[in-house]
Tab-separated table of N, CA and C in Angstrom:
chain	number	residue	atom	x	y	z
A	1	MET	N	149.441	108.905	155.488
A	1	MET	CA	150.836	109.236	155.635
A	1	MET	C	151.566	109.498	153.185
A	2	PHE	N	152.188	110.474	153.378
A	2	PHE	CA	152.949	110.601	152.301
A	2	PHE	C	153.855	110.989	152.916
A	3	THR	N	155.230	111.336	151.789
A	3	THR	CA	155.959	111.695	151.534
A	3	THR	C	155.925	112.496	150.130
A	4	ILE	N	157.009	114.349	149.705
A	4	ILE	CA	157.065	114.982	149.029
A	4	ILE	C	158.836	115.005	149.188
A	5	GLU	N	159.244	114.633	148.488
A	5	GLU	CA	160.971	114.587	147.441
A	5	GLU	C	160.985	115.434	146.515
A	6	HIS	N	161.727	116.792	146.555
A	6	HIS	CA	162.696	117.452	145.226
A	6	HIS	C	163.281	116.609	144.748
A	7	GLU	N	163.389	116.034	143.260
A	7	GLU	CA	165.221	114.949	143.154
A	7	GLU	C	165.222	116.234	141.675
A	8	PHE	N	166.461	116.250	141.568
A	8	PHE	CA	166.910	117.285	139.188
A	8	PHE	C	165.776	117.044	138.887
A	9	ASP	N	165.011	116.136	138.813
A	9	ASP	CA	164.159	115.822	137.742
A	9	ASP	C	162.759	115.861	137.285
A	10	ALA	N	162.692	115.810	138.928
A	10	ALA	CA	161.417	115.805	139.228
A	10	ALA	C	161.259	115.470	140.267
A	11	THR	N	159.852	116.163	140.406
A	11	THR	CA	158.277	115.778	142.104
A	11	THR	C	158.399	114.442	142.502
A	12	VAL	N	158.770	113.628	143.256
A	12	VAL	CA	158.624	112.091	143.301
A	12	VAL	C	157.306	112.409	145.251
A	13	ILE	N	156.063	111.413	144.645
A	13	ILE	CA	155.371	111.609	145.225
A	13	ILE	C	154.976	110.428	145.822
A	14	THR	N	154.507	109.990	147.239
A	14	THR	CA	154.855	108.141	147.919
A	14	THR	C	153.344	108.765	149.096
A	15	LEU	N	152.741	107.874	148.279
A	15	LEU	CA	150.984	107.476	148.932
A	15	LEU	C	151.458	106.116	150.452
A	16	VAL	N	151.853	106.566	150.924
A	16	VAL	CA	151.209	105.421	152.410
A	16	VAL	C	150.333	104.613	152.482
A	17	ASP	N	150.245	103.525	152.782
A	17	ASP	CA	148.295	103.288	152.613
A	17	ASP	C	148.425	102.839	153.969
A	18	GLU	N	148.100	103.496	155.314
A	18	GLU	CA	148.621	103.116	156.958
A	18	GLU	C	147.216	102.896	157.531
A	19	GLY	N	147.242	101.383	158.242
A	19	GLY	CA	146.323	101.378	158.825
A	19	GLY	C	146.501	100.218	159.727
A	20	THR	N	146.041	99.974	160.727
A	20	THR	CA	145.880	98.774	161.994
A	20	THR	C	144.644	98.281	161.601
A	21	ASP	N	143.804	98.247	160.835
A	21	ASP	CA	142.625	98.014	160.693
A	21	ASP	C	142.728	96.466	160.149
A	22	PRO	N	143.110	94.668	160.066
A	22	PRO	CA	142.587	94.112	158.689
A	22	PRO	C	141.808	94.188	157.815
A	23	LEU	N	140.335	94.795	157.958
A	23	LEU	CA	139.330	94.563	156.913
A	23	LEU	C	139.203	96.118	156.546
A	24	ASP	N	140.909	97.103	156.964
A	24	ASP	CA	141.097	97.905	155.523
A	24	ASP	C	141.637	97.927	154.977
A	25	TYR	N	141.726	96.768	153.722
A	25	TYR	CA	142.395	95.926	152.691
A	25	TYR	C	143.558	97.017	152.065
A	26	LEU	N	144.731	97.138	153.082
A	26	LEU	CA	145.481	98.015	152.931
A	26	LEU	C	146.233	97.997	151.263
A	27	GLN	N	146.822	99.078	151.194
A	27	GLN	CA	147.591	98.527	149.378
A	27	GLN	C	149.114	98.822	149.583
A	28	GLU	N	149.488	98.291	148.436
A	28	GLU	CA	150.909	98.840	148.012
A	28	GLU	C	150.876	100.301	148.538
A	29	ASP	N	152.561	101.080	148.362
A	29	ASP	CA	152.621	102.374	148.393
A	29	ASP	C	152.179	102.371	146.674
A	30	ILE	N	152.026	104.111	146.442
A	30	ILE	CA	151.818	104.638	145.360
A	30	ILE	C	152.815	105.768	145.314
A	31	THR	N	153.933	105.622	144.272
A	31	THR	CA	154.553	106.820	143.699
A	31	THR	C	154.428	107.324	142.624
A	32	ILE	N	154.287	108.747	142.646
A	32	ILE	CA	153.927	109.321	141.394
A	32	ILE	C	155.765	110.817	141.558
A	33	SER	N	155.439	110.606	140.009
A	33	SER	CA	156.793	111.718	139.408
A	33	SER	C	156.349	112.258	138.658
A	34	SER	N	156.346	113.252	139.067
A	34	SER	CA	155.985	114.441	138.078
A	34	SER	C	156.923	114.690	137.476
A	35	PHE	N	157.281	114.796	136.068
A	35	PHE	CA	157.719	115.453	134.833
A	35	PHE	C	157.394	116.604	134.596
A	36	GLU	N	158.792	117.903	133.423
A	36	GLU	CA	158.190	117.866	132.877
A	36	GLU	C	157.012	117.802	131.482
A	37	ASP	N	157.347	117.368	131.290
A	37	ASP	CA	156.305	116.577	130.225
A	37	ASP	C	154.847	115.219	130.410
A	38	CYS	N	155.518	115.215	131.769
A	38	CYS	CA	154.102	113.970	131.985
A	38	CYS	C	154.420	113.173	133.370
A	39	VAL	N	153.414	112.774	134.224
A	39	VAL	CA	153.928	112.388	135.744
A	39	VAL	C	153.090	110.620	135.580
A	40	VAL	N	154.526	109.925	135.820
A	40	VAL	CA	153.894	108.594	136.154
A	40	VAL	C	153.704	108.257	137.614
A	41	VAL	N	153.024	107.175	137.632
A	41	VAL	CA	152.158	106.001	138.664
A	41	VAL	C	152.743	104.987	138.533
A	42	GLU	N	153.618	104.660	140.048
A	42	GLU	CA	153.840	103.384	140.047
A	42	GLU	C	153.864	102.772	141.224
A	43	GLN	N	153.296	101.096	141.411
A	43	GLN	CA	152.604	100.123	142.059
A	43	GLN	C	152.804	99.432	142.441
A	44	LEU	N	154.149	97.922	143.282
A	44	LEU	CA	154.208	97.455	143.420
A	44	LEU	C	153.019	96.226	143.438
A	45	ASP	N	152.668	95.405	141.721
A	45	ASP	CA	151.593	94.415	141.762
A	45	ASP	C	151.991	92.750	142.849
A	46	GLU	N	151.677	92.556	144.619
A	46	GLU	CA	151.879	92.455	145.218
A	46	GLU	C	151.663	90.210	143.973
A	47	GLN	N	150.878	89.719	143.563
A	47	GLN	CA	150.377	88.932	142.463
A	47	GLN	C	151.402	88.957	142.067
A	48	THR	N	151.945	89.467	141.026
A	48	THR	CA	153.208	89.125	140.002
A	48	THR	C	154.605	89.809	140.107
A	49	GLU	N	154.618	90.668	141.365
A	49	GLU	CA	155.886	91.356	142.370
A	49	GLU	C	156.431	92.209	141.238
A	50	GLN	N	155.247	92.309	140.097
A	50	GLN	CA	156.140	93.970	139.645
A	50	GLN	C	155.674	94.519	139.816
A	51	VAL	N	156.389	95.839	139.024
A	51	VAL	CA	155.683	97.650	139.551
A	51	VAL	C	154.583	97.496	138.492
A	52	GLN	N	153.499	97.766	138.606
A	52	GLN	CA	152.090	97.845	137.437
A	52	GLN	C	152.892	99.826	137.480
A	53	THR	N	153.179	100.726	135.898
A	53	THR	CA	153.155	101.563	135.927
A	53	THR	C	151.936	102.340	134.502
A	54	VAL	N	151.680	103.515	135.055
A	54	VAL	CA	150.875	104.080	133.633
A	54	VAL	C	150.941	106.014	133.850
A	55	THR	N	151.502	106.582	132.686
A	55	THR	CA	152.613	106.880	132.640
A	55	THR	C	150.867	108.686	131.932
A	56	PHE	N	150.964	110.012	132.439
A	56	PHE	CA	149.676	110.640	131.955
A	56	PHE	C	150.398	112.220	131.705
A	57	SER	N	149.631	112.697	130.655
A	57	SER	CA	150.225	113.869	130.390
A	57	SER	C	150.053	114.538	131.403
A	58	HIS	N	150.094	116.337	131.214
A	58	HIS	CA	149.351	116.868	131.908
A	58	HIS	C	148.625	117.310	132.175
A	59	ALA	N	147.349	116.895	130.865
A	59	ALA	CA	146.499	117.255	130.643
A	59	ALA	C	145.404	116.497	131.256
A	60	GLN	N	145.948	115.006	131.346
A	60	GLN	CA	145.041	114.163	131.785
A	60	GLN	C	145.294	114.400	133.291
A	61	LEU	N	145.851	114.276	133.828
A	61	LEU	CA	145.648	114.292	134.784
A	61	LEU	C	145.295	115.513	135.256
A	62	ARG	N	145.566	116.558	135.356
A	62	ARG	CA	144.465	117.490	135.633
A	62	ARG	C	142.646	117.272	135.305
A	63	GLU	N	143.311	117.106	134.224
A	63	GLU	CA	141.486	115.886	133.840
A	63	GLU	C	140.545	115.385	135.331
A	64	LEU	N	141.996	114.492	135.721
A	64	LEU	CA	141.651	113.148	136.570
A	64	LEU	C	141.175	113.760	137.899
A	65	ALA	N	142.231	115.322	137.569
A	65	ALA	CA	141.546	115.630	139.120
A	65	ALA	C	140.196	116.895	139.046
A	66	ALA	N	139.507	117.030	138.017
A	66	ALA	CA	138.906	117.719	138.170
A	66	ALA	C	137.704	116.461	138.118
A	67	ALA	N	137.345	115.144	137.742
A	67	ALA	CA	136.531	114.453	138.048
A	67	ALA	C	136.492	113.717	138.772
A	68	LEU	N	137.494	113.964	140.032
A	68	LEU	CA	137.048	113.531	141.038
A	68	LEU	C	135.802	114.160	141.741
A	69	ASN	N	135.838	115.222	141.563
A	69	ASN	CA	134.795	115.801	142.064
A	69	ASN	C	133.221	116.197	142.175
A	70	LEU	N	133.129	115.625	140.325
A	70	LEU	CA	131.778	115.828	139.457
A	70	LEU	C	131.376	114.509	139.498
A	71	PRO	N	129.942	114.929	139.035
A	71	PRO	CA	129.244	114.037	138.517
A	71	PRO	C	128.391	112.470	137.842
A	72	GLU	N	128.791	111.807	137.304
A	72	GLU	CA	128.131	111.904	135.991
A	72	GLU	C	127.873	112.056	134.710
A	73	GLY	N	128.644	111.980	133.696
A	73	GLY	CA	129.077	113.012	133.341
A	73	GLY	C	129.903	113.016	131.934
A	74	VAL	N	128.850	113.531	130.616
A	74	VAL	CA	130.519	114.068	130.450
A	74	VAL	C	131.239	115.790	130.062
A	75	TYR	N	132.104	115.526	130.107
A	75	TYR	CA	133.177	116.854	130.395
A	75	TYR	C	133.737	117.655	129.312
A	76	ARG	N	134.867	118.390	129.620
A	76	ARG	CA	135.398	118.796	128.096
A	76	ARG	C	135.844	120.793	129.694
A	77	LEU	N	137.749	120.513	130.126
A	77	LEU	CA	137.865	121.454	130.808
A	77	LEU	C	137.970	122.355	129.560
A	78	LYS	N	137.577	123.936	130.063
A	78	LYS	CA	137.797	124.994	128.864
A	78	LYS	C	139.514	125.490	129.734
A	79	GLN	N	139.827	126.028	129.312
A	79	GLN	CA	141.512	126.916	129.584
A	79	GLN	C	141.400	126.889	130.271
A	80	THR	N	140.534	128.169	131.064
A	80	THR	CA	140.739	129.135	132.487
A	80	THR	C	140.527	127.408	133.613
A	81	GLY	N	140.972	125.559	133.591
A	81	GLY	CA	140.036	125.737	134.142
A	81	GLY	C	139.449	124.667	134.430
A	82	SER	N	137.938	125.575	134.377
A	82	SER	CA	136.548	125.276	134.326
A	82	SER	C	136.459	124.577	133.843
A	83	THR	N	135.147	123.712	134.125
A	83	THR	CA	135.010	122.354	133.065
A	83	THR	C	133.289	122.410	132.313
A	84	SER	N	132.441	122.134	131.516
A	84	SER	CA	131.617	122.623	131.124
A	84	SER	C	131.069	120.570	130.389
A	85	SER	N	129.577	121.060	130.692
A	85	SER	CA	128.756	119.356	130.567
A	85	SER	C	129.154	119.006	129.042
A	86	GLU	N	129.644	118.263	128.087
A	86	GLU	CA	128.831	117.631	127.132
A	86	GLU	C	127.667	117.272	127.433
A	87	ASP	N	126.644	117.028	127.835
A	87	ASP	CA	125.749	116.357	128.250
A	87	ASP	C	124.420	117.064	127.962
A	88	GLY	N	124.676	118.261	127.357
A	88	GLY	CA	123.791	119.329	127.243
A	88	GLY	C	123.977	121.044	127.607
């Protein structure tokens, strides 16, 4: 399940890991805040009780989205959003 909220300076998406099977190894919620200049991903670390934060540029996020559907290799995104392999 996920939620989407539009705030003054960001769009906030919360991913809720849900299930009833204890073998699912459910994780803490992930909050993704998309700002004009960056995207921030946060998740509570159960062991330290501290929120872990990762900040992406929008270019890094586009590359991550493209990488999720590609095989192993080295790639570069073209301006059109397509990818080219750096392997040959």
